[in-house]
Coordinates of C-alpha atoms in Angstrom, one line a residue:
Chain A
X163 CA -4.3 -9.5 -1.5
X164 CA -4.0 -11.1 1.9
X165 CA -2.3 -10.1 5.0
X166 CA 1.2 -10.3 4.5
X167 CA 1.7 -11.3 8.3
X168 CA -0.3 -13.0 10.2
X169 CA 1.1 -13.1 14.5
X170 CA -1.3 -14.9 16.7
X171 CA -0.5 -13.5 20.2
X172 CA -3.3 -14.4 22.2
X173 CA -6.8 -14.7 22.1
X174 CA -8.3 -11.8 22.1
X175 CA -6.2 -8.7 21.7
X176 CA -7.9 -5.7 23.3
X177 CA -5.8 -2.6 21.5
X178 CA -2.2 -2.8 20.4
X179 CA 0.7 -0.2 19.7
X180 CA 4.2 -0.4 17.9
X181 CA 7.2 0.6 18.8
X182 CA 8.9 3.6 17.2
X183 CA 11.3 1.3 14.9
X184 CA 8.7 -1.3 14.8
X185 CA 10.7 -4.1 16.3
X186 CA 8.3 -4.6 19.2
X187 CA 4.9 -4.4 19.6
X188 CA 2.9 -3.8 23.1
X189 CA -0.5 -5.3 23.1
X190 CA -3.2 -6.0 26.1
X191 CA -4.2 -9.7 25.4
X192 CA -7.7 -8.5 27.1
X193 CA -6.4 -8.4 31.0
X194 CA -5.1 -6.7 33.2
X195 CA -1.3 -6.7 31.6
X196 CA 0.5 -5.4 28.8
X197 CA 2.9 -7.8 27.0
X198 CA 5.6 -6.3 24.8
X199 CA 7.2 -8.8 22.1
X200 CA 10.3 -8.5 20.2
X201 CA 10.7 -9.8 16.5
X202 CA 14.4 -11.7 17.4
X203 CA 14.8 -13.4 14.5
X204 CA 11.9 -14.3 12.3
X205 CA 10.5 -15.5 15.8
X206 CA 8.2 -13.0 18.5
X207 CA 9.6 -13.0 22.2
X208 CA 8.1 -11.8 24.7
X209 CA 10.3 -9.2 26.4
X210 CA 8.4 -7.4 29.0
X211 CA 5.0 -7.9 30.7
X212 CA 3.7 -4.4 32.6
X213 CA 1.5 -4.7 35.1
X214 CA 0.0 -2.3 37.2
X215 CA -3.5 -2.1 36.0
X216 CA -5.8 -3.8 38.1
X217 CA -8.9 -4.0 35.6
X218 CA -8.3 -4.3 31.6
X219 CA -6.2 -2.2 29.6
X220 CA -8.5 -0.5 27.1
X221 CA -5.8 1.8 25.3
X222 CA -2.2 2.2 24.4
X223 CA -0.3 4.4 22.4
X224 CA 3.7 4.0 21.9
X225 CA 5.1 7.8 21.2
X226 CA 7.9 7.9 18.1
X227 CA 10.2 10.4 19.4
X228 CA 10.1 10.4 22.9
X229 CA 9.7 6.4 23.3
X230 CA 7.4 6.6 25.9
X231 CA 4.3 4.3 26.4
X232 CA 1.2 5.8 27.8
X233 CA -1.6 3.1 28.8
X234 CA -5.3 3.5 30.1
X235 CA -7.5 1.2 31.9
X236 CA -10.7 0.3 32.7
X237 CA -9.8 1.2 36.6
X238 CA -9.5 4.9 35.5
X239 CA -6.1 4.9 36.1
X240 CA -3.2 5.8 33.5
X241 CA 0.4 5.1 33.4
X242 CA 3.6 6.9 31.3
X243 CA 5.8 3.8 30.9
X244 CA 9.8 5.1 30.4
X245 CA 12.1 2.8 29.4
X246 CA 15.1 3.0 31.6
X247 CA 17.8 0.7 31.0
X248 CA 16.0 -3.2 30.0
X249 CA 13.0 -2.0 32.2
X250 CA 9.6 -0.2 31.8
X251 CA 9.3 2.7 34.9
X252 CA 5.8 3.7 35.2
X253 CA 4.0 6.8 36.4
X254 CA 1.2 7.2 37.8
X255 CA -1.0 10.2 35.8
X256 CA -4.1 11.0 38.4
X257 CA -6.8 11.7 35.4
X258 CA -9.4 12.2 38.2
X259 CA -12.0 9.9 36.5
X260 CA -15.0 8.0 38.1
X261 CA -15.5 5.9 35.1
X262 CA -13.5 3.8 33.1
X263 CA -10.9 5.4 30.4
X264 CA -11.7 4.0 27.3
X265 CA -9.1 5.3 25.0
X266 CA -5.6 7.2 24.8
X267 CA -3.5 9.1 22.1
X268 CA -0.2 11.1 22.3
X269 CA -0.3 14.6 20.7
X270 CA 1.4 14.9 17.5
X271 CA 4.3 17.0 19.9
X272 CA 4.0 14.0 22.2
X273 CA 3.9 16.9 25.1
X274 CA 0.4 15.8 25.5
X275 CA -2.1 12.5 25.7
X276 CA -6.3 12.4 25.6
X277 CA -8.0 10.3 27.0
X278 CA -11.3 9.5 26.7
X279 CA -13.5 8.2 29.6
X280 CA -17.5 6.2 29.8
X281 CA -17.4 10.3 32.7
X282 CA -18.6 11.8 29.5
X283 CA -15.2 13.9 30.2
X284 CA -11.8 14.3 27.8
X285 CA -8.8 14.4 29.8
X286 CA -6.0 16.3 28.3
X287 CA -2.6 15.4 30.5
X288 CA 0.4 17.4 30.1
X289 CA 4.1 17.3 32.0
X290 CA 4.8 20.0 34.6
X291 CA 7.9 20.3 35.1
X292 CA 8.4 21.9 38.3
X293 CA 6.6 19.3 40.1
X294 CA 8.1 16.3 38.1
X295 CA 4.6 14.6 37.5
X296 CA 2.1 14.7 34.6
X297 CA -1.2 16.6 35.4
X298 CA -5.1 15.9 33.9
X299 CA -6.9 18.9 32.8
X300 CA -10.7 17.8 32.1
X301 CA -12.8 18.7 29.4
X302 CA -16.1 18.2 31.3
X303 CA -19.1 20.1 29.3
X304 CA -20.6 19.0 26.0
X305 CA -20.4 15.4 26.2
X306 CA -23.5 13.8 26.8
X307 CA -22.3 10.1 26.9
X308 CA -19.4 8.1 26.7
X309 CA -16.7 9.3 24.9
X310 CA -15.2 6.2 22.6
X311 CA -12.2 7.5 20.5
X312 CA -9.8 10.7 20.4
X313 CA -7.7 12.3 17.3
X314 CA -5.1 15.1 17.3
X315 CA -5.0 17.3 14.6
X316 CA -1.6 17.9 13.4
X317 CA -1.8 21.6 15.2
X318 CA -1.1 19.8 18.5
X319 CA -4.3 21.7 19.6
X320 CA -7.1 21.0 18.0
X321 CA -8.9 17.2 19.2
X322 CA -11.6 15.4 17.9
X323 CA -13.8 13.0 20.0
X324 CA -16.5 10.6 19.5
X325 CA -19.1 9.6 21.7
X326 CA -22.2 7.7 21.9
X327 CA -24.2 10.3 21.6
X328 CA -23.9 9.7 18.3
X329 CA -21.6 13.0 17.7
X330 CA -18.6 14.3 17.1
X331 CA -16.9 17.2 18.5
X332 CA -13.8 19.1 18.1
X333 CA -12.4 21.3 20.8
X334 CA -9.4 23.2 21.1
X335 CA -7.1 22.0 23.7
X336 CA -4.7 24.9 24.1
X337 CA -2.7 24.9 27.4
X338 CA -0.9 27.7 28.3
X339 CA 2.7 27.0 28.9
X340 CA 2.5 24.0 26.9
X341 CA 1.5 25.2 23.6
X342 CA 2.6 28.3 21.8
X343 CA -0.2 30.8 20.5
X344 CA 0.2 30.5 16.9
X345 CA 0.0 34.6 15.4
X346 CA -2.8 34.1 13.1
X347 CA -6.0 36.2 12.4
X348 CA -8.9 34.7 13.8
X349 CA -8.0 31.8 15.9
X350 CA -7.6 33.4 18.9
X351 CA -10.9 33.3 20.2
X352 CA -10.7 30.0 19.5
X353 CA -7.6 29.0 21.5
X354 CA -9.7 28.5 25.1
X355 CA -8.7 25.1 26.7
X356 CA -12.1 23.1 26.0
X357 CA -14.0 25.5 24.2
X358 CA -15.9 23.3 21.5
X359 CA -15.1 24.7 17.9
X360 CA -17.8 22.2 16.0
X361 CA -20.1 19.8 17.3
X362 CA -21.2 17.0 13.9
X363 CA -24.6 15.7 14.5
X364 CA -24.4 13.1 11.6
X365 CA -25.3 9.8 13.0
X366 CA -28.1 8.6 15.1
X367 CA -26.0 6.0 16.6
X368 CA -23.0 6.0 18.9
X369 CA -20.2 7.2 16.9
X370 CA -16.9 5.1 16.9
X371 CA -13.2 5.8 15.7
X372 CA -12.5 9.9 15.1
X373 CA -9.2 10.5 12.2
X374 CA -8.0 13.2 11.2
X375 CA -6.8 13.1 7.4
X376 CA -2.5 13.9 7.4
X377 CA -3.1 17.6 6.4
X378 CA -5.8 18.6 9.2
X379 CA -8.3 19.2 6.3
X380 CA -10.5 16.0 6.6
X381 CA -12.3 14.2 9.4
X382 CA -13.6 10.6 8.9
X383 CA -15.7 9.1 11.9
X384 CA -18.1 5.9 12.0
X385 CA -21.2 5.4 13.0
X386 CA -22.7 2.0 14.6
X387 CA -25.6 2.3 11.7
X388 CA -22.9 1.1 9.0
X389 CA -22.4 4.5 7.7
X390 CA -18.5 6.3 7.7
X391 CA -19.0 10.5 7.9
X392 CA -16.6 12.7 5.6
X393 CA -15.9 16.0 6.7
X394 CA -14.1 18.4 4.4
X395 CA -12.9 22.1 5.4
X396 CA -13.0 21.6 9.3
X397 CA -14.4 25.3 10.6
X398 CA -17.2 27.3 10.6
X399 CA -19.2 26.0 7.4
X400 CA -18.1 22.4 7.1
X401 CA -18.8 20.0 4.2
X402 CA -20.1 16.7 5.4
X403 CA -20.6 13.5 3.1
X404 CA -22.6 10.3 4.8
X405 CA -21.5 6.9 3.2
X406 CA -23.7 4.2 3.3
X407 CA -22.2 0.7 3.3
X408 CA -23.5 -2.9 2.7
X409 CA -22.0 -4.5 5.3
X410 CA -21.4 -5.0 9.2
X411 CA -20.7 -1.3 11.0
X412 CA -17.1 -0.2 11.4
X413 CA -15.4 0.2 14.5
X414 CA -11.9 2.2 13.8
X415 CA -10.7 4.0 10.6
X416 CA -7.2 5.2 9.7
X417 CA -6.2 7.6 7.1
X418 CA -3.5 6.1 4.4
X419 CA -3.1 9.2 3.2
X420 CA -5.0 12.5 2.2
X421 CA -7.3 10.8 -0.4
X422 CA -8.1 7.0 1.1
X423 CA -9.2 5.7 4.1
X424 CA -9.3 2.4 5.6
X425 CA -12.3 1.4 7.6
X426 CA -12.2 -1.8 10.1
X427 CA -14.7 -3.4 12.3
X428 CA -17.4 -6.7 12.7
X429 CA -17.2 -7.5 9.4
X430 CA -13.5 -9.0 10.0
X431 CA -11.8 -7.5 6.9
X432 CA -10.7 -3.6 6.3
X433 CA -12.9 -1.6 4.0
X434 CA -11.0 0.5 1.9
X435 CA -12.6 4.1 1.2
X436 CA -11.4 6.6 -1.5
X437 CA -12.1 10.0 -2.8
X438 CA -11.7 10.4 -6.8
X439 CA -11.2 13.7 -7.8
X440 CA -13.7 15.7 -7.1
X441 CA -13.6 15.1 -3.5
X442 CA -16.4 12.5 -3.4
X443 CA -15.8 9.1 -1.2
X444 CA -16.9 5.7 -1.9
X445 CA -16.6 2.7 -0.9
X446 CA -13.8 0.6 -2.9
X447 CA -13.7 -2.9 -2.0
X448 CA -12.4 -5.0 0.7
X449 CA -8.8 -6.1 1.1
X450 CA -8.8 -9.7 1.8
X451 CA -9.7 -11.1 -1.0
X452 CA -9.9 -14.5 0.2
X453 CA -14.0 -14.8 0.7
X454 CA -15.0 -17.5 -1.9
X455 CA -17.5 -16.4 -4.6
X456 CA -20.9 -18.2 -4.5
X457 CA -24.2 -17.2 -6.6
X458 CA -26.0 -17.0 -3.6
X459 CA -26.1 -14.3 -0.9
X460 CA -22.6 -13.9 -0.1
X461 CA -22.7 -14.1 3.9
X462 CA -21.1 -17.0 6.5
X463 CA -22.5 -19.9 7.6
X464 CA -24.3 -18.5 10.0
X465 CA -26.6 -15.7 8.2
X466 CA -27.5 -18.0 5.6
X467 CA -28.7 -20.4 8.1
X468 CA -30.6 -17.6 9.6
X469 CA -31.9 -16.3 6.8
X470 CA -32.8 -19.8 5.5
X471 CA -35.2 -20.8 8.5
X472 CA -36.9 -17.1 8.1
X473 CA -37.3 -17.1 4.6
X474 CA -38.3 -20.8 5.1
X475 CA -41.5 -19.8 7.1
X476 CA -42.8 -17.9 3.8
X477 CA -45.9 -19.7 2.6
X478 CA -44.4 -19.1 -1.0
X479 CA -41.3 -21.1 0.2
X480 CA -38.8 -19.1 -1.0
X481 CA -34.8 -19.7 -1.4
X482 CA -35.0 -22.8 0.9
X483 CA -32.0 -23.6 -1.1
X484 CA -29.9 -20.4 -0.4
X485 CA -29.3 -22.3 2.8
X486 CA -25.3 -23.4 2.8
X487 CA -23.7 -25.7 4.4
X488 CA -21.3 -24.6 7.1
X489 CA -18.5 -22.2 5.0
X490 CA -16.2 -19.8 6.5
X491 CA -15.9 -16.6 5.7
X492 CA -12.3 -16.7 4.7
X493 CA -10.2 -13.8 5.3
X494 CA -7.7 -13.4 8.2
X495 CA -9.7 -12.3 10.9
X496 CA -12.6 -14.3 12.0
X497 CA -13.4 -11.7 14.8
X498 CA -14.6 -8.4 14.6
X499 CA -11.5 -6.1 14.5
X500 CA -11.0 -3.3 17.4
X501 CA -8.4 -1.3 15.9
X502 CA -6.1 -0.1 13.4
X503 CA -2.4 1.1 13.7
X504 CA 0.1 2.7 11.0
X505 CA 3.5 1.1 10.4
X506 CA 4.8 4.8 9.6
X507 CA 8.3 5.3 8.0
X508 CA 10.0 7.7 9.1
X509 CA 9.8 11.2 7.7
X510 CA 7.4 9.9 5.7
X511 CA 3.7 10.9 5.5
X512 CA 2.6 8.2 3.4
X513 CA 1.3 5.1 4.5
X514 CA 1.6 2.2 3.5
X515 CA 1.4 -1.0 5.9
X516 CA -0.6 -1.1 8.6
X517 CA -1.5 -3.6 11.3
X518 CA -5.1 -4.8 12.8
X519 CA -4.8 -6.4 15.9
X520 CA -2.4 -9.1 15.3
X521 CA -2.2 -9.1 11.5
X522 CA -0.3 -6.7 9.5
X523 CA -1.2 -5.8 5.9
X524 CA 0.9 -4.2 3.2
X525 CA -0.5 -2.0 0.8
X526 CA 2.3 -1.6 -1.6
X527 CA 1.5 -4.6 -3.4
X528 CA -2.1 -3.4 -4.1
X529 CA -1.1 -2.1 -8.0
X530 CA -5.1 -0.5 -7.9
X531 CA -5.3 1.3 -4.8
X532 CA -2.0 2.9 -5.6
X533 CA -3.0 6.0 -7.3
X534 CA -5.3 6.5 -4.8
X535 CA -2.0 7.1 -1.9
Chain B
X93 CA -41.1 25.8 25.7
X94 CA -42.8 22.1 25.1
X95 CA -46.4 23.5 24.9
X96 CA -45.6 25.7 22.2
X97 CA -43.6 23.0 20.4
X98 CA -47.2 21.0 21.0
X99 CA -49.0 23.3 19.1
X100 CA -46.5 23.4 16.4
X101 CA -47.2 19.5 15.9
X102 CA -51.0 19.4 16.1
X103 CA -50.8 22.2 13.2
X104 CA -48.4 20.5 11.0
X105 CA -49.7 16.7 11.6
X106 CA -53.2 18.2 10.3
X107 CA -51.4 19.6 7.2
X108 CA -49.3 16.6 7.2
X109 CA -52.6 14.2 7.4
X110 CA -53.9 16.3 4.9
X111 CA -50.9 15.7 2.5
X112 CA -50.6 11.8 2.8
X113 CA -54.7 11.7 2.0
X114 CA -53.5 13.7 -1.4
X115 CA -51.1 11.1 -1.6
X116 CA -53.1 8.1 -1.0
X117 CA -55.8 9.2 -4.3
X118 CA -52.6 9.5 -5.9
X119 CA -51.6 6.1 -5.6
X120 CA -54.7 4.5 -5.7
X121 CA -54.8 6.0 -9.6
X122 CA -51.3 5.1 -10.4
X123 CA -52.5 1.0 -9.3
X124 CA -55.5 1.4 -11.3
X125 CA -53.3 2.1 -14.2
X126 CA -51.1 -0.8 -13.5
X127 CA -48.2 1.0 -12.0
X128 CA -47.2 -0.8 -8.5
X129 CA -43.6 0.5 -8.8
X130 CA -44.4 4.8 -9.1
X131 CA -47.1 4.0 -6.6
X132 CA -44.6 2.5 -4.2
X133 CA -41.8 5.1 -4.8
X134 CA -45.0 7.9 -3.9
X135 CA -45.7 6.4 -0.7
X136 CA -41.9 6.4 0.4
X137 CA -41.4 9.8 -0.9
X138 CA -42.2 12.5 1.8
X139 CA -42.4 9.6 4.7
X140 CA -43.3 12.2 7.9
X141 CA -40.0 13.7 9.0
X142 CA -38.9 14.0 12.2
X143 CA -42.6 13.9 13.8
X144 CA -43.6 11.9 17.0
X145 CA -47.4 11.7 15.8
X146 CA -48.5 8.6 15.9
X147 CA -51.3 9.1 13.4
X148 CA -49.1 10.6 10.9
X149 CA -47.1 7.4 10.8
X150 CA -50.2 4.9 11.0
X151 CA -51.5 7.2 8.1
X152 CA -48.8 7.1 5.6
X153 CA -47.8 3.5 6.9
X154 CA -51.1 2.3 5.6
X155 CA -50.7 4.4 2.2
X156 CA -47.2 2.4 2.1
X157 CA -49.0 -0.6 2.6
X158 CA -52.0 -0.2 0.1
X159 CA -48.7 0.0 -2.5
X160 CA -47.0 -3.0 -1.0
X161 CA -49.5 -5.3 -1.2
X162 CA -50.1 -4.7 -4.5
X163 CA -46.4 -5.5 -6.2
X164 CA -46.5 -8.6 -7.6
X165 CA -43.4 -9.1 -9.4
X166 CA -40.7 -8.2 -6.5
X167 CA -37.7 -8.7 -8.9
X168 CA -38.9 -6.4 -11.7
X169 CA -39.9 -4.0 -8.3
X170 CA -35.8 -3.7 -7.4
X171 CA -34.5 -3.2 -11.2
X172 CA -36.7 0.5 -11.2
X173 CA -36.5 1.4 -7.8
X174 CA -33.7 3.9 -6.6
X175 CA -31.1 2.9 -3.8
X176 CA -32.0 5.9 -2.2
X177 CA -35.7 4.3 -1.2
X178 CA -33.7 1.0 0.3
X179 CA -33.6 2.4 3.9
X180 CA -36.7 3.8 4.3
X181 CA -38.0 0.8 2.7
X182 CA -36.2 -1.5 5.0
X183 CA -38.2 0.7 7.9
X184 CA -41.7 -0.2 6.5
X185 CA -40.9 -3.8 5.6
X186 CA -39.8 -4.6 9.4
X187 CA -43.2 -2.3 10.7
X188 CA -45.3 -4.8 8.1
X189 CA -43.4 -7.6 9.8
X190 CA -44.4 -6.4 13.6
X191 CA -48.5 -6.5 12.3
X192 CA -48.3 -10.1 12.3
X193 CA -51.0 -10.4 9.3
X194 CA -50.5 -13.4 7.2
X195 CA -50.5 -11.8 4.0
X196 CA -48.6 -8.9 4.5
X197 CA -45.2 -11.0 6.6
X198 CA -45.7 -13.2 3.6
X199 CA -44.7 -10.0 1.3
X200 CA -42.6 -8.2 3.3
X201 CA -40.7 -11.7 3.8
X202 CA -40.7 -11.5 0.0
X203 CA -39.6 -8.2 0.0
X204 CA -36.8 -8.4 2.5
X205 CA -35.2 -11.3 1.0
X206 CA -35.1 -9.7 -2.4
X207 CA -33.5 -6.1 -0.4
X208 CA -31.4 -8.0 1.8
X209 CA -29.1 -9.2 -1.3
X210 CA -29.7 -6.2 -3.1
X211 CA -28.8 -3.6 0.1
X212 CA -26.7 -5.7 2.4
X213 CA -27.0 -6.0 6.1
X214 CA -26.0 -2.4 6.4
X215 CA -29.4 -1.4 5.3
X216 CA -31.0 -3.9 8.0
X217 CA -28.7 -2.3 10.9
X218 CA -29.4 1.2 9.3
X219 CA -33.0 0.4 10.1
X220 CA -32.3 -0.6 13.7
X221 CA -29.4 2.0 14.4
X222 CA -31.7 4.6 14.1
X223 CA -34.0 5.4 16.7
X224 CA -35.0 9.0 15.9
X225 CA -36.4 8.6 12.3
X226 CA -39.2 5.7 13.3
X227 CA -41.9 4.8 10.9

């Protein structure tokens, strides 16, 4: 199965978002701007270009209900865009960074963002009303490096980061007057803005792309060492699983639903991940199809070539003829692929299109993977 | 706090020492006996966890070594041996690569060829990625 759509926008698309109805799509084309196009008929337009960043935009997240457009930069600087009218009004959110902000995400409640900054600190913005502006409470202890991506569990409290540390964490991000304490046994001790609830020491390399799994139960994070971490029963005596792959690491994973899990990163194609019955995940197969089948080691042009000239050195001469002639790799994308964004129906918490920077893939008409959603 | 910890490892790289040496007789009967394949799979079993002593990994890198050396057939090697050994494989093949001996890059280049189809890059970046479990 290949993409079923396939935009070329620009060159290099840094992180992208959809709109709530999925008519337009806001992307950062890797500079300082955001471009928002419009689908007017069968054709993309651009409609808007924001720009108030002065250094690249590293993150953007479109909220469903509220419409609003919350953007991060590498200045440390982050903006609430409200449509008003045909035009995008920002607001300036002071997140009180002195390093860049590397990624955002609205709240499931959209009351809240994170952000995650190379300050080793998680800020959590909220709205105060009273003073009509949007105010940055920092998570500053535990982190001992960068933080690169941030998840909300569906309580609107809980958040899980990654960092390059190599762990992830999940704190509780309760904010009094924001969120309401929920009356059940045991969680209150728990419900301290930035108290750390777990800490996952999986993966000795940095640690990329945190999900949570559509009921809360699951966590599914990648590590740069080409392994994806399963983590059942969140709390006190978590069950991890560490998936080895074959290929290139991962960079950014999305949950399709409680039992599979797409994985995207340098290896240009998504990696789809399941869990059969009794809760163990594996690795499934890719989803573009398109890579030609050879006898030889199945990798582009430019490993073989590679792995000719060091194989070639062996006095034994081996495989001198495993060396191919320029071949693509086929398949969509022929860059590594930064993120991974659901095309949600509404009311609905199934999945089943999604985009990757600039291509968007429908997994409806995948009749094996279906049983799996 | 660390001299304590210090102590710790001098004890347990003596009993470690101690347990490769076992390990090496071991092996050395299993190649007389014309088994390369067990006598590889014992040298990567029990590879020193988690311990910064240099002569602990010298040690059992040469036991791994001794068993390298001696595979000849390196298809027949992959068609017995478990995926769980590919990583830590991976690790010893790239520390035989770094010695620069003739004989021994010719294997491991043998070796890695034969891995690299059969474990995929992943293993390879598995090896690199991780900085805490050296061999």
């Amino acid at each position: 199965m290949a993409a079923i759509a396939v935009h070329q926008f620009a060159q290099c698309i840094t992180c992208h978002a959809w709109s709530p109805d999925h008519a337009m799509v806001a992307f950062c084309p890797n500079n300082n701007e955001v471009h928002i196009y419009k689908l007017i008929q069968e054709k993309w337009e651009k409609l808007h270009v924001l720009q108030k960043h002065d250094q690249i935009v590293s993150g953007i997240d479109w909220s469903v209900r509220s419409n609003r457009i919350v953007t991060v930069s590498h200045d440390r600087n982050s903006y609430v865009w409200n449509q008003e009218g045909s035009e995008w009004v920002p607001t300036l959110v002071i997140l009180r960074l002195n390093r860049a902000a590397l990624c955002v995400q609205w709240s499931p409640k959209e009351n809240k963002f994170a952000v995650g900054s190379g300050a080793k600190t998680v800020c959590i913005c909220y709205y105060e009303q009273e003073n009509n502006w949007w105010v940055s409470k920092l998570i500053r202890k535990r982190h001992d490096s960068s933080v690169t991506s941030v998840a909300w569990h569906p309580n609107n409290v809980f958040l899980a980061t990654t960092s390059t540390d190599g762990k992830c964490r999940v704190f509780s991000t309760f904010i009094k007057g924001v969120d309401i304490k929920e009356k059940k046994e045991g969680t209150s001790s728990d419900t301290k803005f930035g108290e750390q609830i777990l800490q996952l020491d999986l993966s000795f390399s940095w640690a990329f792309g945190v999900k949570w799994s559509p009921s809360g139960n699951t966590l599914a994070y990648v590590g740069h060492n080409s392994m994806i971490y399963f983590v059942d029963d969140v709390g006190p005596s978590p069950l991890a699983q560490n998936v080895a792959f074959r290929d290139l690491p991962l960079r950014d994973v999305l949950f399709v639903s409680e039992k599979m899990v797409i994985g995207v990163g340098f290896d240009c194609n998504p990696m789809v991940f399941a869990a059969d019955e009794t809760g163990i995940w594996t690795f499934i197969k890719f989803l573009d199809e398109r890579k030609t089948s050879s006898s030889g080691p199945k990798y582009g042009s430019q490993f073989s070539e590679a792995f000719g000239k060091l194989y070639g050195q062996s006095k034994y001469g081996v495989g001198n003829d495993a060396v191919e002639s320029s071949r693509t790799r086929g398949g969509a994308h022929v860059n590594c692929i930064n993120c991974i964004v659901p095309l949600r129906e509404a009311g609905s918490s199934r999945i089943t299109r999604f985009t990757t920077s600039g291509y968007t893939w429908d997994l409806g008409s995948q009749e094996d993977l279906l049983n799996y959603l | 706090m660390a001299g304590a910890e210090g102590f710790v490892e001098a004890d347990n790289a003596e009993a470690i020492i101690i347990r490769i040496e076992h390990k090496s007789r071991k092996i050395e009967s299993l190649l007389k006996q014309g088994k390369p394949i067990e006598a590889l799979k014992t040298a990567l079993e029990g590879a020193p966890p988690k311990t910064q002593d240099e002569r602990c990994k010298s040690a059992n890198w040469i036991v791994v070594h001794r068993a390298l050396m001696a595979i000849k057939d390196v298809d027949f090697m992959f068609s017995s041996l478990d995926p769980e050994y590919y990583d830590i494989l991976m690790k010893y093949l790239y520390r035989g690569l770094s010695t620069g001996d003739r004989p021994t890059c010719d294997q491991c280049l043998r070796i890695h060829e034969k891995l690299t189809e059969k474990a995929g890059l992943g293993c390879i970046l598995r090896c690199l990625a991780d900085t805490v479990n050296t061999v």
